PDB file of C-alpha atoms in Angstrom:
ATOM      1  CA  UNK A 386       0.000   0.000   0.000  1.00 40.00           C
ATOM      2  CA  UNK A 387       2.682   2.495   0.964  1.00 40.00           C
ATOM      3  CA  UNK A 388       4.779   1.943  -2.142  1.00 43.00           C
ATOM      4  CA  UNK A 389       1.863   2.492  -4.520  1.00 41.00           C
ATOM      5  CA  UNK A 390       0.460   5.477  -2.622  1.00 40.00           C
ATOM      6  CA  UNK A 391       3.787   7.283  -2.801  1.00 39.00           C
ATOM      7  CA  UNK A 392       3.829   7.352  -6.606  1.00 45.00           C
ATOM      8  CA  UNK A 393       0.402   8.864  -7.187  1.00 46.00           C
ATOM      9  CA  UNK A 394       1.720  12.416  -7.182  1.00 43.00           C
ATOM     10  CA  UNK A 395       4.021  11.402 -10.014  1.00 48.00           C
ATOM     11  CA  UNK A 396       1.076   9.847 -11.852  1.00 45.00           C
ATOM     12  CA  UNK A 397      -0.828  13.133 -11.789  1.00 45.00           C
ATOM     13  CA  UNK A 398       2.161  15.036 -13.151  1.00 44.00           C
ATOM     14  CA  UNK A 399       2.769  12.443 -15.849  1.00 47.00           C
ATOM     15  CA  UNK A 400      -0.781  12.485 -17.180  1.00 44.00           C
ATOM     16  CA  UNK A 401      -1.473  16.154 -16.474  1.00 46.00           C
ATOM     17  CA  UNK A 402       1.580  17.111 -18.466  1.00 44.00           C
ATOM     18  CA  UNK A 403      -0.092  15.755 -21.564  1.00 45.00           C
ATOM     19  CA  UNK A 404      -2.315  18.803 -21.610  1.00 40.00           C
ATOM     20  CA  UNK A 405       0.429  20.992 -23.070  1.00 48.00           C
ATOM     21  CA  UNK A 406       2.226  18.337 -25.043  1.00 43.00           C
ATOM     22  CA  UNK A 407       0.835  19.145 -28.480  1.00 41.00           C
ATOM     23  CA  UNK A 408       0.995  22.918 -27.968  1.00 53.00           C
ATOM     24  CA  UNK A 409      -1.541  23.629 -30.673  1.00 56.00           C
ATOM     25  CA  UNK A 410      -2.566  21.447 -33.571  1.00 64.00           C
ATOM     26  CA  UNK A 411      -0.503  23.173 -36.248  1.00 83.00           C
ATOM     27  CA  UNK A 412       2.153  20.773 -37.535  1.00 93.00           C
ATOM     28  CA  UNK A 413       5.556  22.449 -37.501  1.00 95.00           C
ATOM     29  CA  UNK A 414       7.129  23.339 -40.833  1.00 94.00           C
ATOM     30  CA  UNK A 415      10.434  21.594 -41.671  1.00 96.00           C
ATOM     31  CA  UNK A 416      13.234  22.927 -39.467  1.00 96.00           C
ATOM     32  CA  UNK A 417      10.946  25.050 -37.270  1.00 96.00           C
ATOM     33  CA  UNK A 418       9.740  24.147 -33.808  1.00 96.00           C
ATOM     34  CA  UNK A 419       9.647  25.016 -30.154  1.00 96.00           C
ATOM     35  CA  UNK A 420      11.183  24.054 -26.828  1.00 96.00           C
ATOM     36  CA  UNK A 421       9.789  24.450 -23.311  1.00 96.00           C
ATOM     37  CA  UNK A 422      11.385  24.040 -19.884  1.00 97.00           C
ATOM     38  CA  UNK A 423       8.753  23.690 -17.169  1.00 97.00           C
ATOM     39  CA  UNK A 424       8.815  22.960 -13.431  1.00 98.00           C
ATOM     40  CA  UNK A 425       5.677  21.536 -11.788  1.00 97.00           C
ATOM     41  CA  UNK A 426       5.167  21.223  -8.026  1.00 97.00           C
ATOM     42  CA  UNK A 427       2.486  19.499  -6.000  1.00 96.00           C
ATOM     43  CA  UNK A 428       2.142  18.950  -2.246  1.00 95.00           C
ATOM     44  CA  UNK A 429      -0.906  17.000  -1.108  1.00 93.00           C
ATOM     45  CA  UNK A 430      -2.490  14.983   1.670  1.00 92.00           C
ATOM     46  CA  UNK A 431      -5.681  14.215  -0.276  1.00 93.00           C
ATOM     47  CA  UNK A 432      -6.718  11.942  -3.124  1.00 92.00           C
ATOM     48  CA  UNK A 433      -9.798  10.729  -4.977  1.00 94.00           C
ATOM     49  CA  UNK A 434     -11.543   7.562  -3.800  1.00 91.00           C
ATOM     50  CA  UNK A 435     -13.239   4.916  -5.983  1.00 90.00           C
ATOM     51  CA  UNK A 436     -16.541   6.806  -5.526  1.00 91.00           C
ATOM     52  CA  UNK A 437     -15.047  10.183  -6.512  1.00 91.00           C
ATOM     53  CA  UNK A 438     -14.982  11.677  -3.004  1.00 93.00           C
ATOM     54  CA  UNK A 439     -11.877  13.376  -1.607  1.00 94.00           C
ATOM     55  CA  UNK A 440     -10.205  11.346   1.161  1.00 92.00           C
ATOM     56  CA  UNK A 441      -6.822  11.160   2.867  1.00 90.00           C
ATOM     57  CA  UNK A 442      -4.056  10.126   0.511  1.00 85.00           C
ATOM     58  CA  UNK A 443      -3.208   7.340   2.961  1.00 81.00           C
ATOM     59  CA  UNK A 444      -6.265   6.404   5.029  1.00 78.00           C
ATOM     60  CA  UNK A 445      -4.050   4.546   7.529  1.00 78.00           C
ATOM     61  CA  UNK A 446      -2.043   7.726   8.142  1.00 82.00           C
ATOM     62  CA  UNK A 447      -4.119  10.910   7.480  1.00 84.00           C
ATOM     63  CA  UNK A 448      -1.072  13.097   8.176  1.00 84.00           C
ATOM     64  CA  UNK A 449       0.913  11.522   5.329  1.00 86.00           C
ATOM     65  CA  UNK A 450       1.957  13.925   2.578  1.00 90.00           C
ATOM     66  CA  UNK A 451       3.210  13.405  -0.970  1.00 90.00           C
ATOM     67  CA  UNK A 452       5.461  16.116  -2.438  1.00 93.00           C
ATOM     68  CA  UNK A 453       6.413  15.879  -6.106  1.00 94.00           C
ATOM     69  CA  UNK A 454       8.498  18.322  -8.142  1.00 96.00           C
ATOM     70  CA  UNK A 455       9.088  17.617 -11.817  1.00 96.00           C
ATOM     71  CA  UNK A 456      11.312  19.512 -14.240  1.00 97.00           C
ATOM     72  CA  UNK A 457      10.580  18.575 -17.829  1.00 96.00           C
ATOM     73  CA  UNK A 458      12.167  19.564 -21.106  1.00 97.00           C
ATOM     74  CA  UNK A 459       9.787  19.287 -24.060  1.00 96.00           C
ATOM     75  CA  UNK A 460      10.560  20.092 -27.656  1.00 95.00           C
ATOM     76  CA  UNK A 461       9.012  19.806 -31.112  1.00 95.00           C
ATOM     77  CA  UNK A 462      10.654  19.923 -34.523  1.00 97.00           C
ATOM     78  CA  UNK A 463       9.276  19.827 -38.064  1.00 96.00           C
ATOM     79  CA  UNK A 464      10.868  17.003 -40.070  1.00 97.00           C
ATOM     80  CA  UNK A 465       9.329  17.256 -43.533  1.00 96.00           C
ATOM     81  CA  UNK A 466       6.272  19.063 -44.861  1.00 95.00           C
ATOM     82  CA  UNK A 467       3.285  17.782 -42.878  1.00 95.00           C
ATOM     83  CA  UNK A 468       5.273  15.743 -40.328  1.00 97.00           C
ATOM     84  CA  UNK A 469       6.822  16.763 -37.021  1.00 97.00           C
ATOM     85  CA  UNK A 470       8.045  15.096 -33.841  1.00 96.00           C
ATOM     86  CA  UNK A 471       8.281  16.012 -30.196  1.00 91.00           C
ATOM     87  CA  UNK A 472      10.057  14.560 -27.187  1.00 96.00           C
ATOM     88  CA  UNK A 473       9.319  14.989 -23.467  1.00 96.00           C
ATOM     89  CA  UNK A 474      12.087  14.329 -20.905  1.00 95.00           C
ATOM     90  CA  UNK A 475      11.123  14.502 -17.178  1.00 94.00           C
ATOM     91  CA  UNK A 476      13.284  14.717 -14.064  1.00 94.00           C
ATOM     92  CA  UNK A 477      11.461  13.945 -10.792  1.00 92.00           C
ATOM     93  CA  UNK A 478      11.981  14.662  -7.116  1.00 93.00           C
ATOM     94  CA  UNK A 479       9.446  12.636  -5.111  1.00 90.00           C
ATOM     95  CA  UNK A 480       9.005  12.757  -1.374  1.00 91.00           C
ATOM     96  CA  UNK A 481       6.582  10.947   0.925  1.00 86.00           C
ATOM     97  CA  UNK A 482       6.349  11.938   4.589  1.00 86.00           C
ATOM     98  CA  UNK A 483       4.392   9.707   6.967  1.00 78.00           C
ATOM     99  CA  UNK A 484       4.438   8.459  10.520  1.00 66.00           C
ATOM    100  CA  UNK A 485       6.153   5.240   9.472  1.00 67.00           C
ATOM    101  CA  UNK A 486       9.039   6.668   7.431  1.00 72.00           C
ATOM    102  CA  UNK A 487      10.127   9.531   5.196  1.00 82.00           C
ATOM    103  CA  UNK A 488      10.997   8.514   1.644  1.00 86.00           C
ATOM    104  CA  UNK A 489      12.807  10.478  -1.077  1.00 88.00           C
ATOM    105  CA  UNK A 490      13.718   9.561  -4.661  1.00 87.00           C
ATOM    106  CA  UNK A 491      15.233  11.756  -7.377  1.00 89.00           C
ATOM    107  CA  UNK A 492      16.002  10.846 -10.958  1.00 89.00           C
ATOM    108  CA  UNK A 493      14.922  10.580 -14.578  1.00 90.00           C
ATOM    109  CA  UNK A 494      11.372   9.496 -15.354  1.00 89.00           C
ATOM    110  CA  UNK A 495       9.853   7.880 -18.428  1.00 92.00           C
ATOM    111  CA  UNK A 496      10.336   9.893 -21.658  1.00 93.00           C
ATOM    112  CA  UNK A 497       7.624  10.228 -24.300  1.00 95.00           C
ATOM    113  CA  UNK A 498       8.203  10.341 -28.074  1.00 97.00           C
ATOM    114  CA  UNK A 499       5.561  11.226 -30.688  1.00 97.00           C
ATOM    115  CA  UNK A 500       5.172  11.709 -34.422  1.00 97.00           C
ATOM    116  CA  UNK A 501       2.424  13.987 -35.745  1.00 96.00           C
ATOM    117  CA  UNK A 502       1.163  14.039 -39.335  1.00 96.00           C
ATOM    118  CA  UNK A 503      -1.005  16.629 -41.051  1.00 94.00           C
ATOM    119  CA  UNK A 504      -2.793  16.785 -44.423  1.00 94.00           C
ATOM    120  CA  UNK A 505       0.232  18.489 -46.040  1.00 93.00           C
ATOM    121  CA  UNK A 506       2.064  15.166 -45.775  1.00 94.00           C
ATOM    122  CA  UNK A 507      -0.183  13.838 -48.553  1.00 91.00           C
ATOM    123  CA  UNK A 508      -0.292  17.099 -50.524  1.00 88.00           C
ATOM    124  CA  UNK A 509      -3.455  18.574 -49.015  1.00 88.00           C
ATOM    125  CA  UNK A 510      -3.563  22.177 -47.763  1.00 83.00           C
ATOM    126  CA  UNK A 511      -5.919  25.090 -47.292  1.00 81.00           C
ATOM    127  CA  UNK A 512      -8.345  23.299 -44.954  1.00 87.00           C
ATOM    128  CA  UNK A 513     -10.568  25.553 -42.786  1.00 89.00           C
ATOM    129  CA  UNK A 514      -9.232  23.910 -39.619  1.00 91.00           C
ATOM    130  CA  UNK A 515      -5.857  22.468 -38.666  1.00 92.00           C
ATOM    131  CA  UNK A 516      -6.023  18.678 -38.507  1.00 94.00           C
ATOM    132  CA  UNK A 517      -3.356  16.235 -37.346  1.00 95.00           C
ATOM    133  CA  UNK A 518      -2.956  12.634 -36.262  1.00 96.00           C
ATOM    134  CA  UNK A 519      -0.490  12.078 -33.430  1.00 96.00           C
ATOM    135  CA  UNK A 520       0.872   8.731 -32.280  1.00 97.00           C
ATOM    136  CA  UNK A 521       3.619   7.780 -29.899  1.00 97.00           C
ATOM    137  CA  UNK A 522       4.918   5.900 -26.915  1.00 96.00           C
ATOM    138  CA  UNK A 523       5.924   6.450 -23.306  1.00 94.00           C
ATOM    139  CA  UNK A 524       9.073   4.411 -22.726  1.00 91.00           C
ATOM    140  CA  UNK A 525      10.038   2.663 -19.484  1.00 87.00           C
ATOM    141  CA  UNK A 526      13.554   4.001 -18.965  1.00 78.00           C
ATOM    142  CA  UNK A 527      12.791   5.320 -15.464  1.00 62.00           C
ATOM    143  CA  UNK A 528      13.439   3.162 -12.420  1.00 63.00           C
ATOM    144  CA  UNK A 529      10.521   1.003 -11.245  1.00 71.00           C
ATOM    145  CA  UNK A 530      10.937  -0.583  -7.804  1.00 66.00           C
ATOM    146  CA  UNK A 531       8.530  -3.170  -6.395  1.00 64.00           C
ATOM    147  CA  UNK A 532       9.619  -2.257  -2.869  1.00 63.00           C
ATOM    148  CA  UNK A 533       7.603  -0.821   0.027  1.00 63.00           C
ATOM    149  CA  UNK A 534      10.496   1.463   1.018  1.00 67.00           C
ATOM    150  CA  UNK A 535      11.218   2.917  -2.406  1.00 71.00           C
ATOM    151  CA  UNK A 536       9.376   5.492  -4.532  1.00 75.00           C
ATOM    152  CA  UNK A 537       9.374   4.477  -8.172  1.00 78.00           C
ATOM    153  CA  UNK A 538      10.373   6.923 -10.894  1.00 78.00           C
ATOM    154  CA  UNK A 539       8.459   4.906 -13.506  1.00 80.00           C
ATOM    155  CA  UNK A 540       4.970   3.435 -13.777  1.00 79.00           C
ATOM    156  CA  UNK A 541       6.624   0.226 -14.920  1.00 81.00           C
ATOM    157  CA  UNK A 542       5.055  -0.316 -18.350  1.00 87.00           C
ATOM    158  CA  UNK A 543       4.947   1.181 -21.837  1.00 91.00           C
ATOM    159  CA  UNK A 544       1.953   3.199 -23.029  1.00 94.00           C
ATOM    160  CA  UNK A 545       0.971   3.746 -26.675  1.00 96.00           C
ATOM    161  CA  UNK A 546      -1.291   6.613 -27.756  1.00 97.00           C
ATOM    162  CA  UNK A 547      -3.151   7.636 -30.906  1.00 97.00           C
ATOM    163  CA  UNK A 548      -4.795  11.091 -30.950  1.00 97.00           C
ATOM    164  CA  UNK A 549      -6.814  13.162 -33.396  1.00 96.00           C
ATOM    165  CA  UNK A 550      -6.055  16.883 -33.130  1.00 95.00           C
ATOM    166  CA  UNK A 551      -7.989  19.927 -34.343  1.00 95.00           C
ATOM    167  CA  UNK A 552      -7.196  23.645 -34.208  1.00 94.00           C
ATOM    168  CA  UNK A 553      -8.671  26.901 -35.499  1.00 93.00           C
ATOM    169  CA  UNK A 554      -7.382  30.465 -35.502  1.00 92.00           C
ATOM    170  CA  UNK A 555     -10.069  33.071 -34.808  1.00 94.00           C
ATOM    171  CA  UNK A 556      -8.263  35.803 -36.770  1.00 91.00           C
ATOM    172  CA  UNK A 557      -8.749  38.792 -36.833  1.00 93.00           C
ATOM    173  CA  UNK A 558      -9.336  38.199 -33.124  1.00 94.00           C
ATOM    174  CA  UNK A 559      -6.019  37.368 -31.407  1.00 95.00           C
ATOM    175  CA  UNK A 560      -7.436  34.020 -30.249  1.00 96.00           C
ATOM    176  CA  UNK A 561      -7.491  30.337 -31.152  1.00 95.00           C
ATOM    177  CA  UNK A 562      -9.299  27.171 -30.098  1.00 96.00           C
ATOM    178  CA  UNK A 563      -7.801  23.699 -30.200  1.00 95.00           C
ATOM    179  CA  UNK A 564      -8.350  20.210 -28.911  1.00 95.00           C
ATOM    180  CA  UNK A 565      -7.464  16.579 -29.174  1.00 96.00           C
ATOM    181  CA  UNK A 566      -8.959  13.244 -28.209  1.00 97.00           C
ATOM    182  CA  UNK A 567      -7.716   9.710 -28.442  1.00 97.00           C
ATOM    183  CA  UNK A 568      -6.938   6.358 -26.918  1.00 98.00           C
ATOM    184  CA  UNK A 569      -4.048   5.121 -24.807  1.00 97.00           C
ATOM    185  CA  UNK A 570      -3.061   1.441 -24.789  1.00 96.00           C
ATOM    186  CA  UNK A 571      -1.250   0.473 -21.570  1.00 94.00           C
ATOM    187  CA  UNK A 572       0.884  -2.651 -21.466  1.00 92.00           C
ATOM    188  CA  UNK A 573       0.941  -5.016 -18.488  1.00 90.00           C
ATOM    189  CA  UNK A 574       3.266  -4.221 -15.575  1.00 86.00           C
ATOM    190  CA  UNK A 575       4.721  -7.715 -15.190  1.00 83.00           C
ATOM    191  CA  UNK A 576       6.682  -6.834 -12.048  1.00 80.00           C
ATOM    192  CA  UNK A 577       3.457  -6.466 -10.045  1.00 82.00           C
ATOM    193  CA  UNK A 578       1.198  -8.602 -12.298  1.00 85.00           C
ATOM    194  CA  UNK A 579      -1.060  -5.622 -13.064  1.00 86.00           C
ATOM    195  CA  UNK A 580      -2.897  -4.876 -16.282  1.00 90.00           C
ATOM    196  CA  UNK A 581      -3.415  -1.127 -15.741  1.00 89.00           C
ATOM    197  CA  UNK A 582      -6.326  -0.749 -18.178  1.00 91.00           C
ATOM    198  CA  UNK A 583      -6.480   1.341 -21.339  1.00 95.00           C
ATOM    199  CA  UNK A 584      -7.661   4.970 -21.274  1.00 96.00           C
ATOM    200  CA  UNK A 585      -9.606   7.510 -23.301  1.00 97.00           C
ATOM    201  CA  UNK A 586      -7.969  10.950 -23.123  1.00 97.00           C
ATOM    202  CA  UNK A 587      -9.020  14.417 -24.262  1.00 97.00           C
ATOM    203  CA  UNK A 588      -8.044  18.072 -24.122  1.00 96.00           C
ATOM    204  CA  UNK A 589      -9.932  21.214 -25.170  1.00 97.00           C
ATOM    205  CA  UNK A 590      -8.406  24.693 -25.003  1.00 96.00           C
ATOM    206  CA  UNK A 591      -8.877  28.333 -25.907  1.00 97.00           C
ATOM    207  CA  UNK A 592      -6.103  30.889 -25.834  1.00 96.00           C
ATOM    208  CA  UNK A 593      -4.809  34.120 -27.208  1.00 96.00           C
ATOM    209  CA  UNK A 594      -2.453  37.041 -26.831  1.00 94.00           C
ATOM    210  CA  UNK A 595      -2.480  40.818 -26.390  1.00 94.00           C
ATOM    211  CA  UNK A 596       0.845  42.510 -27.036  1.00 94.00           C
ATOM    212  CA  UNK A 597       3.269  40.724 -24.660  1.00 96.00           C
ATOM    213  CA  UNK A 598       0.537  39.025 -22.635  1.00 97.00           C
ATOM    214  CA  UNK A 599      -0.521  35.437 -23.442  1.00 96.00           C
ATOM    215  CA  UNK A 600      -3.264  33.292 -21.933  1.00 97.00           C
ATOM    216  CA  UNK A 601      -4.737  29.826 -22.258  1.00 97.00           C
ATOM    217  CA  UNK A 602      -7.499  27.861 -20.502  1.00 97.00           C
ATOM    218  CA  UNK A 603      -7.686  24.109 -21.044  1.00 97.00           C
ATOM    219  CA  UNK A 604      -9.777  21.209 -19.809  1.00 97.00           C
ATOM    220  CA  UNK A 605      -7.855  17.945 -19.740  1.00 96.00           C
ATOM    221  CA  UNK A 606      -9.214  14.509 -18.905  1.00 96.00           C
ATOM    222  CA  UNK A 607      -8.677  10.780 -18.867  1.00 95.00           C
ATOM    223  CA  UNK A 608     -11.207   7.987 -18.388  1.00 96.00           C
ATOM    224  CA  UNK A 609      -9.669   4.572 -17.896  1.00 94.00           C
ATOM    225  CA  UNK A 610     -10.808   0.991 -17.782  1.00 93.00           C
ATOM    226  CA  UNK A 611     -10.504  -1.042 -14.594  1.00 91.00           C
ATOM    227  CA  UNK A 612      -7.034  -2.326 -13.859  1.00 89.00           C
ATOM    228  CA  UNK A 613      -6.756  -6.061 -13.216  1.00 91.00           C
ATOM    229  CA  UNK A 614      -4.525  -8.220 -11.035  1.00 88.00           C
ATOM    230  CA  UNK A 615      -3.484 -10.787 -13.630  1.00 89.00           C
ATOM    231  CA  UNK A 616      -2.785 -13.426 -10.956  1.00 90.00           C
ATOM    232  CA  UNK A 617      -6.206 -13.342  -9.292  1.00 90.00           C
ATOM    233  CA  UNK A 618      -8.447 -11.588 -11.822  1.00 87.00           C
ATOM    234  CA  UNK A 619      -9.418  -8.970  -9.211  1.00 89.00           C
ATOM    235  CA  UNK A 620     -10.577  -5.675 -10.775  1.00 88.00           C
ATOM    236  CA  UNK A 621      -9.593  -2.336  -9.260  1.00 87.00           C
ATOM    237  CA  UNK A 622     -11.563   0.895  -9.633  1.00 86.00           C
ATOM    238  CA  UNK A 623     -10.991   2.604 -12.991  1.00 90.00           C
ATOM    239  CA  UNK A 624      -8.937   5.809 -13.051  1.00 92.00           C
ATOM    240  CA  UNK A 625     -10.687   9.040 -13.974  1.00 95.00           C
ATOM    241  CA  UNK A 626      -9.278  12.538 -13.793  1.00 96.00           C
ATOM    242  CA  UNK A 627     -10.524  15.873 -15.160  1.00 97.00           C
ATOM    243  CA  UNK A 628      -8.500  19.058 -14.659  1.00 97.00           C
ATOM    244  CA  UNK A 629      -9.002  22.717 -15.521  1.00 98.00           C
ATOM    245  CA  UNK A 630      -5.682  24.306 -16.483  1.00 97.00           C
ATOM    246  CA  UNK A 631      -5.424  28.127 -16.711  1.00 98.00           C
ATOM    247  CA  UNK A 632      -2.062  29.475 -17.898  1.00 97.00           C
ATOM    248  CA  UNK A 633      -0.742  33.010 -18.372  1.00 98.00           C
ATOM    249  CA  UNK A 634       2.454  34.163 -20.005  1.00 97.00           C
ATOM    250  CA  UNK A 635       4.521  37.269 -20.652  1.00 98.00           C
ATOM    251  CA  UNK A 636       6.947  37.593 -23.542  1.00 97.00           C
ATOM    252  CA  UNK A 637      10.485  38.231 -22.334  1.00 97.00           C
ATOM    253  CA  UNK A 638      13.383  38.081 -24.752  1.00 93.00           C
ATOM    254  CA  UNK A 639      12.900  35.598 -27.596  1.00 93.00           C
ATOM    255  CA  UNK A 640      10.272  33.573 -25.694  1.00 96.00           C
ATOM    256  CA  UNK A 641       7.692  33.783 -22.930  1.00 97.00           C
ATOM    257  CA  UNK A 642       7.642  33.100 -19.199  1.00 98.00           C
ATOM    258  CA  UNK A 643       4.553  31.051 -18.357  1.00 97.00           C
ATOM    259  CA  UNK A 644       2.801  30.210 -15.085  1.00 98.00           C
ATOM    260  CA  UNK A 645      -0.206  28.014 -14.533  1.00 97.00           C
ATOM    261  CA  UNK A 646      -2.081  25.664 -12.258  1.00 98.00           C
ATOM    262  CA  UNK A 647      -3.743  22.277 -12.825  1.00 97.00           C
ATOM    263  CA  UNK A 648      -6.972  22.152 -10.831  1.00 97.00           C
ATOM    264  CA  UNK A 649      -8.524  18.676 -10.381  1.00 97.00           C
ATOM    265  CA  UNK A 650     -12.325  18.989 -10.589  1.00 96.00           C
ATOM    266  CA  UNK A 651     -13.229  15.304 -10.872  1.00 96.00           C
ATOM    267  CA  UNK A 652     -11.411  12.102 -10.057  1.00 95.00           C
ATOM    268  CA  UNK A 653     -11.765   8.443  -9.274  1.00 94.00           C
ATOM    269  CA  UNK A 654      -9.122   5.884  -8.343  1.00 91.00           C
ATOM    270  CA  UNK A 655      -8.493   2.787  -6.310  1.00 87.00           C
ATOM    271  CA  UNK A 656      -6.968   2.910  -2.817  1.00 80.00           C
ATOM    272  CA  UNK A 657      -3.726   1.299  -3.992  1.00 74.00           C
ATOM    273  CA  UNK A 658      -3.227   3.780  -6.860  1.00 79.00           C
ATOM    274  CA  UNK A 659      -4.808   6.968  -5.566  1.00 84.00           C
ATOM    275  CA  UNK A 660      -4.855  10.084  -7.746  1.00 90.00           C
ATOM    276  CA  UNK A 661      -4.153  13.289  -5.783  1.00 90.00           C
ATOM    277  CA  UNK A 662      -6.952  15.849  -5.452  1.00 93.00           C
ATOM    278  CA  UNK A 663      -4.758  18.932  -4.913  1.00 94.00           C
ATOM    279  CA  UNK A 664      -3.566  21.588  -7.390  1.00 97.00           C
ATOM    280  CA  UNK A 665      -0.277  21.366  -9.257  1.00 97.00           C
ATOM    281  CA  UNK A 666       1.537  24.663  -9.872  1.00 97.00           C
ATOM    282  CA  UNK A 667       3.723  25.202 -12.929  1.00 97.00           C
ATOM    283  CA  UNK A 668       6.226  27.773 -14.143  1.00 98.00           C
ATOM    284  CA  UNK A 669       8.374  27.664 -17.241  1.00 97.00           C
ATOM    285  CA  UNK A 670       9.837  29.300 -20.317  1.00 98.00           C
ATOM    286  CA  UNK A 671       8.585  28.681 -23.852  1.00 96.00           C
ATOM    287  CA  UNK A 672      10.629  29.457 -26.975  1.00 96.00           C
ATOM    288  CA  UNK A 673       9.631  28.919 -30.597  1.00 94.00           C
ATOM    289  CA  UNK A 674      11.353  29.722 -33.884  1.00 94.00           C
ATOM    290  CA  UNK A 675       9.974  30.236 -37.392  1.00 91.00           C
ATOM    291  CA  UNK A 676      13.340  30.531 -39.175  1.00 93.00           C
ATOM    292  CA  UNK A 677      14.104  26.934 -40.301  1.00 94.00           C
ATOM    293  CA  UNK A 678      17.229  25.269 -38.952  1.00 93.00           C
ATOM    294  CA  UNK A 679      17.817  23.965 -42.452  1.00 87.00           C
ATOM    295  CA  UNK A 680      16.666  25.054 -45.915  1.00 76.00           C
TER     296      UNK A 680
END
């Protein structure tokens, strides 16, 4: 129980981070792209139960607290006309303080790699909305420990995702709307004999700018199937999480400083894999370039 509870803060950061991963549905032109360095921090004593109510993160120790700080470097780069790629590299500091023991783990988490294709890849252009198909994988290079006295840096299995993305500029208004929805296939975690259950995921956002000021409001969600203990066939409560994510930014130098918060408004999870119910605060710097790195 303790080992699994201590990684739920990481789980929220891992899945919540997907909200900004596409950064718009406009496929990058060859040689252009963007890079973002972001730090996210969450400190919580509360999580969502299987009925959706907010309870203590560890019901056996209501004073227990999970503290997770993640620095992640994310970048996207156009490869050829109509095709780009992006990579997400996280570094975690996870702490769990309880009456039994205080645990701390720091290190690299699981990276994610995606390819995204737009209509221009097959010679189509001039559509009224931006459309793209994004597919990729979360790799298991982080450390997964099946140990009650260790906080894992990995969820212990690969995940594969396929997403349909849409975007629309509201020009002449300095605004845009965008969104994506798709399916995530989650492989079995053989170390703990757990089939984590596949998930539907979505994100809808509106944003804009005014001189140096930038803003964005997103709603991000996942709705998973029940996870299963493959040894006994026992089914755990499915994971559900919906977050509202307001972000503001201010252009400084060649990029923009951004600050935001992920606010959980709905959740559901099993006691052994509890999703935190507290906000996650973010701050970072976003830089994009339109001058191609190659001609």
